[in-house]
XYZ file of N, CA and C in Angstrom:
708
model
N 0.845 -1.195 0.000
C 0.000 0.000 0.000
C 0.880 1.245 0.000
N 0.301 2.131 -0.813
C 1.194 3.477 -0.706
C 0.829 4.355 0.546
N 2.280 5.340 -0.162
C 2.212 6.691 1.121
C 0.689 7.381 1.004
N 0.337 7.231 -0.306
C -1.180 8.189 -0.432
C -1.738 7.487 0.041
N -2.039 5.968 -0.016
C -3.133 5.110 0.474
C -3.308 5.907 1.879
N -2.464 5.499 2.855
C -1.925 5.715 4.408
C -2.917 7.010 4.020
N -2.415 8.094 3.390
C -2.287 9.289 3.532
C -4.058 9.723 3.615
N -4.584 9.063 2.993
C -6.487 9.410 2.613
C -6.946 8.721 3.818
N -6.431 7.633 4.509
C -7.004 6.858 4.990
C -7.067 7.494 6.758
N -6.347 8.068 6.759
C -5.662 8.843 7.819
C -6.635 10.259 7.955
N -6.927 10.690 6.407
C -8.141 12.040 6.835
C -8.822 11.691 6.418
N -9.424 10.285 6.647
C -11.042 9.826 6.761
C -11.293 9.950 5.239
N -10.780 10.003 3.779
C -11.386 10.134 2.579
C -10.713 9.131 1.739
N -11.453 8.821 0.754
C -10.728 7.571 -0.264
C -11.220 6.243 0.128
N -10.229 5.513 0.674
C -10.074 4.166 1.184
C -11.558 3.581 2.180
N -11.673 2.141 1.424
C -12.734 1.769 3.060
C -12.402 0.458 3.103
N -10.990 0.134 3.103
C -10.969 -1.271 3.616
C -11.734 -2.057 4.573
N -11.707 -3.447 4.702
C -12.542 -4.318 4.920
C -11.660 -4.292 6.599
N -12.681 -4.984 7.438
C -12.254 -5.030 8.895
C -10.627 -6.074 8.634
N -10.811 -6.760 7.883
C -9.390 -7.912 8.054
C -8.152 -7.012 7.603
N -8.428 -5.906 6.379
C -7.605 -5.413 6.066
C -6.920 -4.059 6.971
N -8.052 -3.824 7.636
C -7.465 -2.920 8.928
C -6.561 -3.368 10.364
N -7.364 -4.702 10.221
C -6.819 -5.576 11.808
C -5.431 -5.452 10.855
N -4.948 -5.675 9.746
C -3.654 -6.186 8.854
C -2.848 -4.450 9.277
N -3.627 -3.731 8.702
C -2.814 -2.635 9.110
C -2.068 -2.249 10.219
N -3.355 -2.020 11.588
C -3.045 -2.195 12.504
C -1.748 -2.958 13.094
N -2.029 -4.153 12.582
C -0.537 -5.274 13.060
C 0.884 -4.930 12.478
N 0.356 -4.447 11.362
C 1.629 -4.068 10.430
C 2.915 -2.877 11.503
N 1.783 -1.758 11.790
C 1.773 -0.152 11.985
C 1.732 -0.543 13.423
N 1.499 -1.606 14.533
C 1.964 -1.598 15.837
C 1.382 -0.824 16.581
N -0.172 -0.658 15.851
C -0.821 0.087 16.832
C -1.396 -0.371 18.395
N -0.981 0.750 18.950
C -2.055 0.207 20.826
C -3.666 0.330 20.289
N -3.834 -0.024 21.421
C -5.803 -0.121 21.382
C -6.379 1.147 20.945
N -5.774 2.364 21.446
C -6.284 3.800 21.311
C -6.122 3.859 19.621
N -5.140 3.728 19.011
C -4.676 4.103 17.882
C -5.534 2.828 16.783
N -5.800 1.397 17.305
C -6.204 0.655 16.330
C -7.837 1.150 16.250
N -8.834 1.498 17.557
C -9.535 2.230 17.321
C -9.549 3.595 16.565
N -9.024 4.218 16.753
C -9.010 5.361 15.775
C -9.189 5.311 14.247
N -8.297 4.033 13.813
C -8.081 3.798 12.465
C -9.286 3.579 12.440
N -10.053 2.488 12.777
C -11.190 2.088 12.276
C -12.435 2.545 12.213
N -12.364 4.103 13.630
C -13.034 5.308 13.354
C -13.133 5.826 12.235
N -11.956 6.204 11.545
C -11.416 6.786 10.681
C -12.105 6.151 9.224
N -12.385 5.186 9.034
C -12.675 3.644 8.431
C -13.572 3.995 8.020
N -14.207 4.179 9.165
C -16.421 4.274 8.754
C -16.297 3.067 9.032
N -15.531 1.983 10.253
C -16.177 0.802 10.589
C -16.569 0.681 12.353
N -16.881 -0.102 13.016
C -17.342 -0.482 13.972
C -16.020 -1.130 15.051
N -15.792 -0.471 15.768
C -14.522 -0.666 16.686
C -14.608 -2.210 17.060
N -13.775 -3.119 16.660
C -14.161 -4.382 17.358
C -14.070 -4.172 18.706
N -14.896 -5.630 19.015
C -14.842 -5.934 21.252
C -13.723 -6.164 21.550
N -12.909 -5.860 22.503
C -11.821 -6.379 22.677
C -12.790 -7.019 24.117
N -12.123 -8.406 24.493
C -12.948 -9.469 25.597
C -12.048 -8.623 26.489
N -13.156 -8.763 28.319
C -12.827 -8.230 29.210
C -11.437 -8.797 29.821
N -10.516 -7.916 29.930
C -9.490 -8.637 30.798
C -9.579 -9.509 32.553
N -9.310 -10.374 32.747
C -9.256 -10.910 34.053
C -8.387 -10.664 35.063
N -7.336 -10.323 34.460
C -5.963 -10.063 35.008
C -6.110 -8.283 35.424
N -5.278 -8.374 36.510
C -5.671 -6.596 37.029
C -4.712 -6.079 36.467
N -4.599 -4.946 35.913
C -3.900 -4.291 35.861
C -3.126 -3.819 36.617
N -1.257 -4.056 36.183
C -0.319 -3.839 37.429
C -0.450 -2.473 38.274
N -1.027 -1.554 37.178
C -0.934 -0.071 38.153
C -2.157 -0.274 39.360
N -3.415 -0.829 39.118
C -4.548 -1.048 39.722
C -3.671 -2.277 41.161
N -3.429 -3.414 40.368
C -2.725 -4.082 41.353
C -1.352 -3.412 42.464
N -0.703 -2.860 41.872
C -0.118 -1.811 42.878
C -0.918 -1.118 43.999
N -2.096 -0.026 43.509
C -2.625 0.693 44.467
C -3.311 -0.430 45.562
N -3.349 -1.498 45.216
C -4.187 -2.491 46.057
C -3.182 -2.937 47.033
N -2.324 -3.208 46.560
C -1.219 -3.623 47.214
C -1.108 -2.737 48.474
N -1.368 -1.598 48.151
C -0.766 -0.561 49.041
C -1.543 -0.085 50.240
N -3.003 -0.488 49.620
C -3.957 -0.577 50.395
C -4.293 -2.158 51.526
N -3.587 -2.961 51.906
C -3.960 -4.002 52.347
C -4.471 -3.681 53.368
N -4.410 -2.730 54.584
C -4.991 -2.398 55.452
C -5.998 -2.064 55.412
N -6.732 -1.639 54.585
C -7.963 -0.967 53.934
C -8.986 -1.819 53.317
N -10.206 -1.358 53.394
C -11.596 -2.543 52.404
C -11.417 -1.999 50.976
N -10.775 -3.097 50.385
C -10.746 -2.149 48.758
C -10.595 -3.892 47.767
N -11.139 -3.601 46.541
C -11.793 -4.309 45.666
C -11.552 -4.001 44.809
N -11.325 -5.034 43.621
C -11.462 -4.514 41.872
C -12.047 -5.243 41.553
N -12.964 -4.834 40.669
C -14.548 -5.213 40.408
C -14.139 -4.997 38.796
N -14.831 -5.720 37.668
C -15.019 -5.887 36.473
C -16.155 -4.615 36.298
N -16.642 -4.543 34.979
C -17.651 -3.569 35.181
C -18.978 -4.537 34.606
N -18.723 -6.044 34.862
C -19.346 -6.722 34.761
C -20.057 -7.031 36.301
N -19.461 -6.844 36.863
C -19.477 -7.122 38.779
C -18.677 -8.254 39.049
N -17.647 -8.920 38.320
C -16.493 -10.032 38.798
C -15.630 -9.315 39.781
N -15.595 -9.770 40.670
C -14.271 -9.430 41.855
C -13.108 -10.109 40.977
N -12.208 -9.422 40.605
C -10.853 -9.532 40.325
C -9.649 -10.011 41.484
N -10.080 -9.237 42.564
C -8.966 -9.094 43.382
C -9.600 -8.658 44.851
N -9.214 -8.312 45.735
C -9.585 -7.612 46.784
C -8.242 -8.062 48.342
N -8.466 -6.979 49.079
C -7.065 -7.004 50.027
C -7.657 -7.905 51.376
N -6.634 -8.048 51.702
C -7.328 -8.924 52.821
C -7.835 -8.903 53.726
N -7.933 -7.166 54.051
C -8.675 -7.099 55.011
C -10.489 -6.959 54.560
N -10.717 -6.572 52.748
C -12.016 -6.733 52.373
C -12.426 -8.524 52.587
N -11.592 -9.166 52.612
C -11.489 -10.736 52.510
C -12.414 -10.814 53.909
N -11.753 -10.174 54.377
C -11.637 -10.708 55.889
C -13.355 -10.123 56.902
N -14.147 -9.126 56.268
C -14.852 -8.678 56.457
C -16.080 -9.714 55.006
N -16.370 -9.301 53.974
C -16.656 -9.638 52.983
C -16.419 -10.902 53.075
N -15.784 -12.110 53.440
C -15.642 -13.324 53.006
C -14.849 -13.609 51.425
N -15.132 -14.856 51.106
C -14.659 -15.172 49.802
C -15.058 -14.459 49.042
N -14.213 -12.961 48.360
C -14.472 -12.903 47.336
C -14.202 -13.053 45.746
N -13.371 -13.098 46.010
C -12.917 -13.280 44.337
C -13.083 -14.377 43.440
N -13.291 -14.510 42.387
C -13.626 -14.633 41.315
C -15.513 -15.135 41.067
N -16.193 -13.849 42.498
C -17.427 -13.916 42.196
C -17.862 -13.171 41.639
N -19.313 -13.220 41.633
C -20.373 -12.304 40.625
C -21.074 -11.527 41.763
N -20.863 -10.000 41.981
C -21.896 -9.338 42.549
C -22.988 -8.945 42.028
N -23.556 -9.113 41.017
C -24.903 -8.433 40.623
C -25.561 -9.920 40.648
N -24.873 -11.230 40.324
C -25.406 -12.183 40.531
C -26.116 -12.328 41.935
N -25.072 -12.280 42.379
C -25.088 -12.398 44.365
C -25.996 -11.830 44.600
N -26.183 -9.716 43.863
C -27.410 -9.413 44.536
C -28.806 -9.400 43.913
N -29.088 -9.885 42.779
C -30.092 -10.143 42.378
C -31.000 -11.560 42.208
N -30.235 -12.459 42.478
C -30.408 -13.938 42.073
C -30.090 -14.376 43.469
N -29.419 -13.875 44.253
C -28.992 -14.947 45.709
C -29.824 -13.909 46.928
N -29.381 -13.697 47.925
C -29.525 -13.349 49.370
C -29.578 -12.049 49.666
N -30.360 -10.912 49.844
C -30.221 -9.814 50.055
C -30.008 -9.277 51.113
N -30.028 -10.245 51.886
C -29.653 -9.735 53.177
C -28.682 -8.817 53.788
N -27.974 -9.136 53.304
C -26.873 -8.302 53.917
C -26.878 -6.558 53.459
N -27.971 -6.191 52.719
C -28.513 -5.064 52.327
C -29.260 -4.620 52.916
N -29.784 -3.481 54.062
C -30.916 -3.203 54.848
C -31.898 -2.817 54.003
N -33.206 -3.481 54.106
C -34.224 -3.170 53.369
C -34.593 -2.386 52.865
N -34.394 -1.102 53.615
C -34.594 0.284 52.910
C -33.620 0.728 52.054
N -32.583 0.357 52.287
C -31.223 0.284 50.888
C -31.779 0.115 49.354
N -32.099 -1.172 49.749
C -32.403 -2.425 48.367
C -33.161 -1.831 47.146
N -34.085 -1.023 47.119
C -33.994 -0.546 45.729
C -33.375 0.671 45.566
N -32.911 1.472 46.174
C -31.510 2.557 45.409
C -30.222 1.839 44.772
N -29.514 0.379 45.797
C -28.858 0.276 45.493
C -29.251 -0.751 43.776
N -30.368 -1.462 43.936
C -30.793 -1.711 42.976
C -31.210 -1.433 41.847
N -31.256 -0.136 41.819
C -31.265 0.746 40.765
C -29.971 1.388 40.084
N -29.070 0.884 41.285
C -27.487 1.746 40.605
C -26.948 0.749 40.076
N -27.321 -0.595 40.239
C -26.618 -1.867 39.621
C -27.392 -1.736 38.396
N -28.306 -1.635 37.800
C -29.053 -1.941 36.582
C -28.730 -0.633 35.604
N -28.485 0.545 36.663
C -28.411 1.663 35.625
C -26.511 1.828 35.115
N -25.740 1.084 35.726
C -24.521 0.686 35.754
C -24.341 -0.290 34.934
N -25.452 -1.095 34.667
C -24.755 -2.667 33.785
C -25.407 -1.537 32.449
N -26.441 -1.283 32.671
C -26.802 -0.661 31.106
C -25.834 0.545 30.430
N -25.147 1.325 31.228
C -24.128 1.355 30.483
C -22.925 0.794 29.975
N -22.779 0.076 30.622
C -21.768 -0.858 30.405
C -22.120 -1.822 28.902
N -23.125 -2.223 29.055
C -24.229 -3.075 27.667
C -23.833 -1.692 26.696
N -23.567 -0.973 26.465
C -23.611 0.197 25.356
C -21.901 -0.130 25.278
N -21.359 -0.157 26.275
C -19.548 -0.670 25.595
C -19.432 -1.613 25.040
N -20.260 -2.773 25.695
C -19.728 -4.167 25.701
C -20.840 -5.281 25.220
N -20.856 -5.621 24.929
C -22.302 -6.562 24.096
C -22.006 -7.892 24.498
N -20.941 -7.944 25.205
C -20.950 -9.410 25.965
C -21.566 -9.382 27.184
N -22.302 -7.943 28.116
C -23.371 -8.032 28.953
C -24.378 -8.498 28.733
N -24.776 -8.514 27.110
C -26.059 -9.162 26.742
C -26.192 -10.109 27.395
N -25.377 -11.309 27.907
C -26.176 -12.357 28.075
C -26.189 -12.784 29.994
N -25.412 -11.765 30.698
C -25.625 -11.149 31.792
C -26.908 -10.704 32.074
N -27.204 -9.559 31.181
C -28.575 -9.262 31.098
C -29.602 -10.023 31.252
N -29.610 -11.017 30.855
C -30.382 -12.235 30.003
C -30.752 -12.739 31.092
N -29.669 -13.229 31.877
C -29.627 -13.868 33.396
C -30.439 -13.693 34.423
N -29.986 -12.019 34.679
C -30.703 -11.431 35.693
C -32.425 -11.613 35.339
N -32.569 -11.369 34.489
C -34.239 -10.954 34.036
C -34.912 -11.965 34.872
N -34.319 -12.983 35.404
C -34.754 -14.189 36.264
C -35.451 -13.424 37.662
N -34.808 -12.293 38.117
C -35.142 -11.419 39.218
C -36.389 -10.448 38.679
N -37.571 -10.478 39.468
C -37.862 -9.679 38.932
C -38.073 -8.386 39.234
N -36.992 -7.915 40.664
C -36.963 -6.487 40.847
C -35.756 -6.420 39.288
N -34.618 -6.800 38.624
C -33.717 -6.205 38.040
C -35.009 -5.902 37.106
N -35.513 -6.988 36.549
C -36.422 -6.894 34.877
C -37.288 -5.668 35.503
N -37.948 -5.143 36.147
C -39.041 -4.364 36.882
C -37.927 -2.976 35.995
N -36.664 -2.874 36.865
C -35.877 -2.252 36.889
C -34.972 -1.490 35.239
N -34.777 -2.549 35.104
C -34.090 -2.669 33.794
C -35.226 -2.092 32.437
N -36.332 -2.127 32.375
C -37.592 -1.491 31.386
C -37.656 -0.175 31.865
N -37.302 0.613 32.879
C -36.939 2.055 32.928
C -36.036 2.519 32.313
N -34.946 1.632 31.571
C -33.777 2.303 30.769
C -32.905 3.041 31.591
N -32.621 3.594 32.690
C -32.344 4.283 33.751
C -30.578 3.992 33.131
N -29.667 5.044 33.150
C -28.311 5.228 32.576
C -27.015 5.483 33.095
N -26.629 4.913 33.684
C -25.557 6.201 34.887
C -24.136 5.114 35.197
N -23.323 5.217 34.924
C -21.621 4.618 35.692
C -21.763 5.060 37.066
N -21.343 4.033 37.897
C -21.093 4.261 39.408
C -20.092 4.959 39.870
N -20.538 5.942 40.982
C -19.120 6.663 41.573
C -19.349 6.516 42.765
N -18.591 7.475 43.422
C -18.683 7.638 44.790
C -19.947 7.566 45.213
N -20.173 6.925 46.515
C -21.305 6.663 47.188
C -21.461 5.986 48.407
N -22.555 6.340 49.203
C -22.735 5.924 50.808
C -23.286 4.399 50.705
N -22.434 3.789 51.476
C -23.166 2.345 51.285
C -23.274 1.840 52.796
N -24.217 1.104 53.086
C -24.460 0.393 54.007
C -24.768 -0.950 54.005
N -24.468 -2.245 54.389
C -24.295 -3.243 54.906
C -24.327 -3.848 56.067
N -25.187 -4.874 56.391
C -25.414 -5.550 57.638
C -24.930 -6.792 57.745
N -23.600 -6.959 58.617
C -22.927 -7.974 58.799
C -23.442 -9.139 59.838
N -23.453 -10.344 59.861
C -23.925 -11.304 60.085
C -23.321 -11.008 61.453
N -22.169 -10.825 61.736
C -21.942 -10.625 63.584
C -21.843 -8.781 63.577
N -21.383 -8.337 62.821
C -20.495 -7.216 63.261
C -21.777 -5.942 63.093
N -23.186 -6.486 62.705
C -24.352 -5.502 62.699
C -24.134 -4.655 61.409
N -24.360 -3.047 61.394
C -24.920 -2.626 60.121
C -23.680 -1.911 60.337
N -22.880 -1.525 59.272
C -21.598 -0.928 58.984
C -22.437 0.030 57.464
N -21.510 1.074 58.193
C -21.817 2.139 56.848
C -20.366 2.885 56.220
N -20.065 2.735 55.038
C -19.012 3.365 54.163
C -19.347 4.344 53.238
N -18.078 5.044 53.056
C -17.961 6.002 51.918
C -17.282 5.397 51.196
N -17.891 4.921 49.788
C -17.220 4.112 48.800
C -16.613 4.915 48.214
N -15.585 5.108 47.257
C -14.532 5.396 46.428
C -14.722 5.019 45.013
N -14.930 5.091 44.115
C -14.672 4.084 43.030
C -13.577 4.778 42.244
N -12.602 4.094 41.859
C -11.612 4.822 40.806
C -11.556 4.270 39.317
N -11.720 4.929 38.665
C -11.169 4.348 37.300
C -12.489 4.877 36.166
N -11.735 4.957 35.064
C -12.645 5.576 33.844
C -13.731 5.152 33.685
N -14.756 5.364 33.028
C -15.806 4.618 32.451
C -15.240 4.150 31.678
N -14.608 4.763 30.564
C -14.278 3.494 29.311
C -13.706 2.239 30.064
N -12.991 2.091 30.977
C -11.989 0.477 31.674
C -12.917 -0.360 32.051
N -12.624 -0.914 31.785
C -13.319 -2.217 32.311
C -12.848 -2.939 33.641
N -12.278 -2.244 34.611
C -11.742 -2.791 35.957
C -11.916 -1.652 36.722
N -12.110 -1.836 38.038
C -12.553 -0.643 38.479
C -12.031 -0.485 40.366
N -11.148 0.231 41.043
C -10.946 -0.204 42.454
C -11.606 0.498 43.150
N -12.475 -0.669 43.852
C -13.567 0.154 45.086
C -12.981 0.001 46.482
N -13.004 1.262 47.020
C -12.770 1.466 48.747
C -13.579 1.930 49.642
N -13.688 0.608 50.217
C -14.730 1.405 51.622
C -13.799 1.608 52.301
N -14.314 3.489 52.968
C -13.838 3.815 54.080
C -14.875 3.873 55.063
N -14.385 3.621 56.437
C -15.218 3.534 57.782
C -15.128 5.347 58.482
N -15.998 6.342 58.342
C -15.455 7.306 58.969
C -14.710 7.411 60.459
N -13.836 8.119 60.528
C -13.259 8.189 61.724
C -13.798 8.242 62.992
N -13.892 7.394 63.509
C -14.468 7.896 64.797
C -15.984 6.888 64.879
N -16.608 6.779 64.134
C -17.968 6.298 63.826
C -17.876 4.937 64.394
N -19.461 4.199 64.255
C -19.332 3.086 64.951
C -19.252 1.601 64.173
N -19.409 2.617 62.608
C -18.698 0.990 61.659
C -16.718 0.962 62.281
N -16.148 2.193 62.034
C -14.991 1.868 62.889
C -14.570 1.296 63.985
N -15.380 1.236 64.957
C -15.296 0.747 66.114
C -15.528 -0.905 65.690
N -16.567 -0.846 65.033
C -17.239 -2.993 64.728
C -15.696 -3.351 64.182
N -15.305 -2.665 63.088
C -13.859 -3.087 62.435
C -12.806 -3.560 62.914
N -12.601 -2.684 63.821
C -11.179 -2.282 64.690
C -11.784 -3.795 65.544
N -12.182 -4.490 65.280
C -13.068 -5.508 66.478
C -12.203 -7.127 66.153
N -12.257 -6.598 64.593
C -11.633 -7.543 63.675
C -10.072 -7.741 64.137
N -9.322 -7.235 64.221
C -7.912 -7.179 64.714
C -8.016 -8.096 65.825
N -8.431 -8.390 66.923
C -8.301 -9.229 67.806
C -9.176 -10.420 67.714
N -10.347 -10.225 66.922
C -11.608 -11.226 66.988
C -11.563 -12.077 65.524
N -10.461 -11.925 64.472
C -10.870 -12.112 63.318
C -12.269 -13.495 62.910
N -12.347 -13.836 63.936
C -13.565 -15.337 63.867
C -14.805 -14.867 63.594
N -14.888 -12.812 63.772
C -16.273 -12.473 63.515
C -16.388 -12.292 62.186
N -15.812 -12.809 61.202
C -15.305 -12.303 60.020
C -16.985 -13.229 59.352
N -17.686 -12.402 58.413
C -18.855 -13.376 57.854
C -18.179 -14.060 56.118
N -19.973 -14.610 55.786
C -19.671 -14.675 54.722
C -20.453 -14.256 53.936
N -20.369 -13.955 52.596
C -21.095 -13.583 51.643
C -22.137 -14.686 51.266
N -23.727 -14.571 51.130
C -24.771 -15.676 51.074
C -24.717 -16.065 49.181
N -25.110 -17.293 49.531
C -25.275 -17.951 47.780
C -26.312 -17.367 46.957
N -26.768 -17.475 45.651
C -25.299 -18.475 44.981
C -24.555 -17.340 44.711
N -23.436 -18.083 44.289
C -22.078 -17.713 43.783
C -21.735 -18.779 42.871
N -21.256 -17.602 41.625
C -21.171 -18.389 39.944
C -19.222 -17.884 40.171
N -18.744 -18.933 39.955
C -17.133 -18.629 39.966
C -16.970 -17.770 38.332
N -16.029 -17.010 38.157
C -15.541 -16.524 36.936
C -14.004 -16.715 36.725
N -14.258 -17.063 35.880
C -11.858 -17.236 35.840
C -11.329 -16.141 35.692
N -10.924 -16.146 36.787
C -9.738 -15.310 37.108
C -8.632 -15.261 36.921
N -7.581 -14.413 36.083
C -6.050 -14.753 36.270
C -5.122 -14.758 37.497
N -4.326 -15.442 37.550
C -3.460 -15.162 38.784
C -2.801 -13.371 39.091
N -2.473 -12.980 39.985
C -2.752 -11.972 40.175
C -0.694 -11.924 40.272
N -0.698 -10.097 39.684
C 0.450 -10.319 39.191
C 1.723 -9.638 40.107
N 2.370 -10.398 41.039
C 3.134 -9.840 41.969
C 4.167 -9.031 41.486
């Protein structure tokens, strides 16, 4: 291919190669993800899926690292626990390589105080539906849930929004109702995401916590079901 080919193809005029002949380019030209999208912007074609990664990302896995003292999580934007530190382990139970939207729509709500359960139920559905606009492998996530019928109730409002920061509360099987200021970090476009509960200072989810250090046996667990997801080994 010529310098002009490149050259039209680059200000969007001339050329409309076929998706194989772009993936070819791409490979040729050593493009990253940002740049092989672009081309195919550029294209007039349809950005392929790239499949969700399992593996955390080392910078994400770093900040976790750093956090072990702390309740902190990396969550898919599917709701797969990737990872989490040990002291979320240790509060939270087994989590990793589960499904939270599974967990909270299909299993046990308990551990949600009743009056919670449809806000937070509304931020999970209005969270996967954007996510379904990145990723078309939620479709069949989607599919799943509809089994619930607060999500399906839920999900026919169309309701739109990525999760951020937010007050969460939880009722632990010994340690009673604990309330956090969640954290969430990371783009909407990523598909991995690190959540931190903090306990405010002084408060009396801090106090149940701090309980953990000498008592760790009050530690609960998360209620069924739980659908395993493969996980990669996590990268030291």
């Amino acid at each position: 291919m010529s310098v002009d080919y490149y050259s039209r193809l680059e200000q969007a005029r001339g050329p409309h190669p076929s998706v194989s002949v772009l993936n070819g380019i791409a490979r040729a030209l050593e493009l990253d993800d940002d740049e092989r999208a672009h081309l195919f912007r550029l294209a007039g074609e349809a950005v392929p899926e790239e499949p969700a990664s399992t593996a955390v990302r080392p910078g994400v896995r770093l900040l976790l690292d750093r956090l072990r003292d702390d309740l902190a999580v990396v969550i898919s934007d599917l709701g797969d626990v990737l990872a989490a530190t040990p002291r979320a382990e240790l509060v939270f139970g087994d989590l990793v390589g589960r499904n939270l939207l599974r967990r909270y729509f299909l299993g046990d709500g308990s551990w949600v105080p009743e009056e919670d359960r449809e806000e937070a139920a509304r931020s999970h559905v209005a969270d996967l539906r954007a996510t379904l606009a990145r990723r078309s492998a939620a479709a069949a996530l989607v599919e799943e849930l509809m089994a619930s019928p607060l999500f399906a109730r839920l999900w026919a409002e169309h309701d739109v929004a990525v999760r951020r920061s937010a007050r969460k509360r939880l009722r632990h099987p010994v340690l009673g109702l604990l309330e956090f200021d969640c954290e969430v970090l990371g783009a909407p476009e990523h598909d991995q995401r690190l959540v931190i509960h903090v306990a405010p200072e002084g408060s009396v989810t801090a106090q149940r916590l701090a309980l953990l250090a000498t008592a760790p046996e009050a530690a609960g667990r998360m209620p069924e079901p739980w659908t395993l997801v493969p996980v990669s080994p996590s990268s030291e």
